[in-house]
Short mmCIF file of C-alpha atoms in Angstrom, two decimals:
data_model
loop_
_atom_site.label_atom_id
_atom_site.label_comp_id
_atom_site.label_asym_id
_atom_site.label_seq_id
_atom_site.Cartn_x
_atom_site.Cartn_y
_atom_site.Cartn_z
CA MET A 118 -65.83 -187.80 -162.11
CA GLU A 119 -66.22 -191.57 -162.13
CA ASN A 120 -67.71 -193.25 -165.21
CA ASN A 121 -70.48 -194.89 -163.19
CA GLU A 122 -71.69 -191.59 -161.72
CA ILE A 123 -73.53 -190.29 -164.77
CA ARG A 124 -76.51 -191.88 -166.46
CA VAL A 125 -77.93 -190.28 -169.56
CA THR A 126 -81.34 -188.97 -168.53
CA GLY A 127 -84.13 -187.50 -170.60
CA THR A 128 -83.13 -184.04 -169.40
CA LEU A 129 -79.55 -184.48 -170.60
CA MET A 130 -80.83 -185.74 -173.95
CA TRP A 131 -83.15 -182.73 -174.20
CA TYR A 132 -80.33 -180.28 -173.48
CA TYR A 133 -77.94 -182.07 -175.84
CA TYR A 134 -80.04 -180.99 -178.82
CA ILE A 135 -80.22 -177.42 -177.54
CA CYS A 136 -76.84 -176.64 -175.94
CA HIS A 137 -73.85 -178.81 -175.04
CA ARG A 138 -72.83 -176.39 -172.30
CA GLN A 139 -76.18 -177.03 -170.59
CA VAL A 140 -75.46 -180.76 -170.72
CA TRP A 141 -72.20 -180.25 -168.85
CA LEU A 142 -73.81 -177.96 -166.24
CA MET A 143 -76.83 -180.21 -165.64
CA ALA A 144 -74.67 -183.34 -165.37
CA ARG A 145 -72.87 -181.65 -162.48
CA GLN A 146 -76.11 -180.75 -160.72
CA ILE A 147 -75.63 -177.07 -161.55
CA VAL A 148 -79.27 -176.15 -161.94
CA PRO A 149 -80.69 -173.14 -163.75
CA GLU A 150 -82.54 -170.27 -162.14
CA LYS A 151 -85.50 -172.04 -160.46
CA ASP A 152 -87.82 -169.02 -160.76
CA HIS A 153 -87.22 -168.58 -164.49
CA THR A 154 -90.54 -167.88 -166.23
CA ASN A 155 -90.17 -170.62 -168.84
CA LEU A 156 -89.38 -173.26 -166.22
CA GLU A 157 -92.32 -172.20 -164.05
CA LEU A 158 -94.69 -172.36 -167.03
CA GLY A 159 -93.40 -175.82 -167.95
CA ARG A 160 -93.94 -177.09 -164.40
CA PHE A 161 -97.44 -175.59 -164.31
CA LEU A 162 -98.43 -177.23 -167.61
CA GLN A 163 -97.02 -180.56 -166.52
CA GLU A 164 -99.02 -180.45 -163.27
CA THR A 165 -102.33 -179.23 -164.70
CA ALA A 166 -102.59 -180.73 -168.19
CA TYR A 167 -103.86 -184.26 -168.76
CA ALA A 168 -105.25 -184.63 -165.23
CA ARG A 169 -106.62 -188.16 -165.82
CA ASP A 170 -103.25 -189.68 -166.67
CA LYS A 171 -100.69 -191.16 -164.28
CA LYS A 172 -97.96 -188.53 -163.96
CA GLU A 173 -94.32 -188.33 -162.94
CA VAL A 174 -93.56 -192.00 -163.38
CA THR A 175 -89.98 -192.99 -162.53
CA VAL A 176 -88.26 -196.03 -164.05
CA GLY A 177 -84.66 -196.24 -162.87
CA HIS A 178 -82.91 -193.01 -163.85
CA LEU A 179 -85.75 -191.91 -166.14
CA LYS A 180 -88.78 -189.82 -165.25
CA PHE A 181 -91.75 -189.76 -167.63
CA ASP A 182 -94.26 -186.92 -167.59
CA LEU A 183 -97.15 -189.36 -167.96
CA ILE A 184 -98.13 -192.84 -169.01
CA ARG A 185 -101.39 -194.21 -170.32
CA LYS A 186 -102.75 -197.34 -171.94
CA ARG A 187 -104.55 -197.18 -175.26
CA ASP A 188 -105.91 -200.33 -176.89
CA GLY A 189 -103.60 -202.42 -174.71
CA GLN A 190 -100.52 -200.43 -175.77
CA LEU A 191 -98.34 -198.57 -173.26
CA ILE A 192 -98.01 -194.90 -174.21
CA VAL A 193 -95.28 -192.73 -172.67
CA GLY A 194 -96.14 -189.04 -172.87
CA GLU A 195 -93.90 -186.02 -172.70
CA VAL A 196 -95.59 -182.66 -172.05
CA LYS A 197 -93.94 -179.58 -173.50
CA LYS A 198 -95.04 -175.96 -173.55
CA SER A 199 -94.11 -175.43 -177.19
CA SER A 200 -93.28 -177.43 -180.30
CA ARG A 201 -90.42 -174.99 -180.91
CA TYR A 202 -88.08 -177.58 -179.36
CA GLN A 203 -89.63 -180.51 -181.21
CA LYS A 204 -86.32 -182.18 -182.11
CA SER A 205 -85.11 -182.10 -178.49
CA ALA A 206 -88.47 -183.34 -177.22
CA THR A 207 -88.54 -186.14 -179.79
CA MET A 208 -85.07 -187.31 -178.82
CA GLN A 209 -85.89 -187.16 -175.11
CA LEU A 210 -88.95 -189.31 -175.67
CA ALA A 211 -87.05 -191.63 -178.01
CA LEU A 212 -84.48 -192.17 -175.24
CA TYR A 213 -87.30 -193.27 -172.93
CA LEU A 214 -88.61 -195.71 -175.54
CA TYR A 215 -85.08 -197.00 -176.16
CA GLU A 216 -84.38 -197.56 -172.46
CA LEU A 217 -87.76 -199.26 -171.96
CA LYS A 218 -87.02 -201.54 -174.91
CA GLU A 219 -83.70 -202.43 -173.27
CA LEU A 220 -85.76 -203.53 -170.24
CA GLY A 221 -88.03 -205.63 -172.45
CA ILE A 222 -90.94 -203.18 -172.37
CA GLU A 223 -92.48 -202.18 -175.69
CA ALA A 224 -94.05 -198.71 -175.70
CA GLN A 225 -95.02 -195.91 -178.01
CA GLY A 226 -94.39 -192.25 -177.39
CA GLU A 227 -96.54 -189.18 -177.60
CA LEU A 228 -95.36 -185.57 -177.51
CA LEU A 229 -98.06 -183.39 -176.01
CA PHE A 230 -98.24 -179.63 -176.52
CA PRO A 231 -101.35 -178.55 -174.54
CA GLU A 232 -101.00 -174.84 -175.30
CA GLU A 233 -101.02 -175.64 -179.03
CA LYS A 234 -103.57 -178.47 -178.70
CA LYS A 235 -101.08 -180.58 -180.62
CA ARG A 236 -100.05 -184.23 -180.21
CA LEU A 237 -97.31 -186.07 -182.11
CA SER A 238 -96.65 -189.79 -182.12
CA VAL A 239 -93.06 -191.02 -181.64
CA LEU A 240 -92.10 -194.57 -182.59
CA LEU A 241 -88.73 -196.16 -182.11
CA TYR A 242 -87.12 -197.41 -185.33
CA HIS A 243 -83.63 -198.60 -186.23
CA GLU A 244 -82.17 -195.26 -187.42
CA LEU A 245 -83.56 -193.48 -184.36
CA GLU A 246 -81.99 -196.10 -182.09
CA LYS A 247 -78.63 -195.50 -183.76
CA GLU A 248 -79.01 -191.73 -183.27
CA ILE A 249 -79.86 -192.30 -179.59
CA GLU A 250 -76.74 -194.45 -179.12
CA LYS A 251 -74.54 -191.84 -180.80
CA ALA A 252 -76.07 -189.00 -178.75
CA LYS A 253 -75.68 -190.95 -175.49
CA SER A 254 -72.01 -191.51 -176.25
CA ASP A 255 -71.44 -187.84 -177.01
CA ILE A 256 -73.36 -186.73 -173.91
CA LEU A 257 -71.03 -188.83 -171.78
CA ARG A 258 -68.02 -187.36 -173.58
CA ILE A 259 -69.28 -183.84 -172.81
CA THR A 260 -70.04 -184.60 -169.17
CA TYR A 261 -66.52 -185.90 -168.53
CA LEU A 262 -64.80 -182.80 -169.90
CA GLU A 263 -62.72 -181.00 -167.24
CA SER A 264 -64.46 -177.69 -167.96
CA PRO A 265 -67.70 -176.82 -169.76
CA PRO A 266 -67.80 -176.29 -173.50
CA ARG A 267 -67.49 -172.63 -174.43
CA PRO A 268 -70.81 -170.79 -174.70
CA VAL A 269 -72.08 -170.48 -178.24
CA LYS A 270 -74.70 -167.84 -178.97
CA GLY A 271 -77.64 -169.66 -180.53
CA ARG A 272 -81.30 -169.23 -181.27
CA TYR A 273 -82.35 -170.57 -177.85
CA CYS A 274 -80.09 -168.35 -175.74
CA ARG A 275 -82.51 -165.42 -175.36
CA ASN A 276 -84.95 -167.33 -173.13
CA CYS A 277 -82.45 -169.68 -171.48
CA ALA A 278 -82.60 -170.21 -167.71
CA TYR A 279 -78.84 -170.88 -167.79
CA GLY A 280 -78.08 -167.48 -169.35
CA ASP A 281 -76.15 -166.20 -166.33
CA PHE A 282 -73.75 -169.14 -166.59
CA CYS A 283 -72.79 -168.07 -170.10
CA TRP A 284 -73.23 -164.36 -170.52
CA ALA A 285 -73.01 -162.75 -167.05
#
């Protein structure tokens, strides 16, 4: 794999905080079971929730769930079905804010959990930027491994769409 082939996307950042093996698989375009219940529910929520907002906005290699303006401020929103993965969702959104800042665009983030009627603000600050840089570096390290990291049984494995790649 060439170094210029892989860009750290929000999806890779999301998976990094859940499972490093998933990072390796996703970076190689090995996609999980498309009909997996959790993935279908996530797609449904993303399509139907927040109907008045501009959705699926692409900026370079990043794809935001939605954007909106509030009091003249750009808000990037990330829709998730559950706050169970709050750390992963926060880091995914922080990556978007970081990359926008690199382009000279100031924005705030908002995690949206429509099923829980919950909304969390995400702001980019110095320590979070440092964590993003460290995670991006490690994601690239993982993606350039010759073979995937060994599967590690964790708390997210039970409902994982990649389960067959690890435990079949």
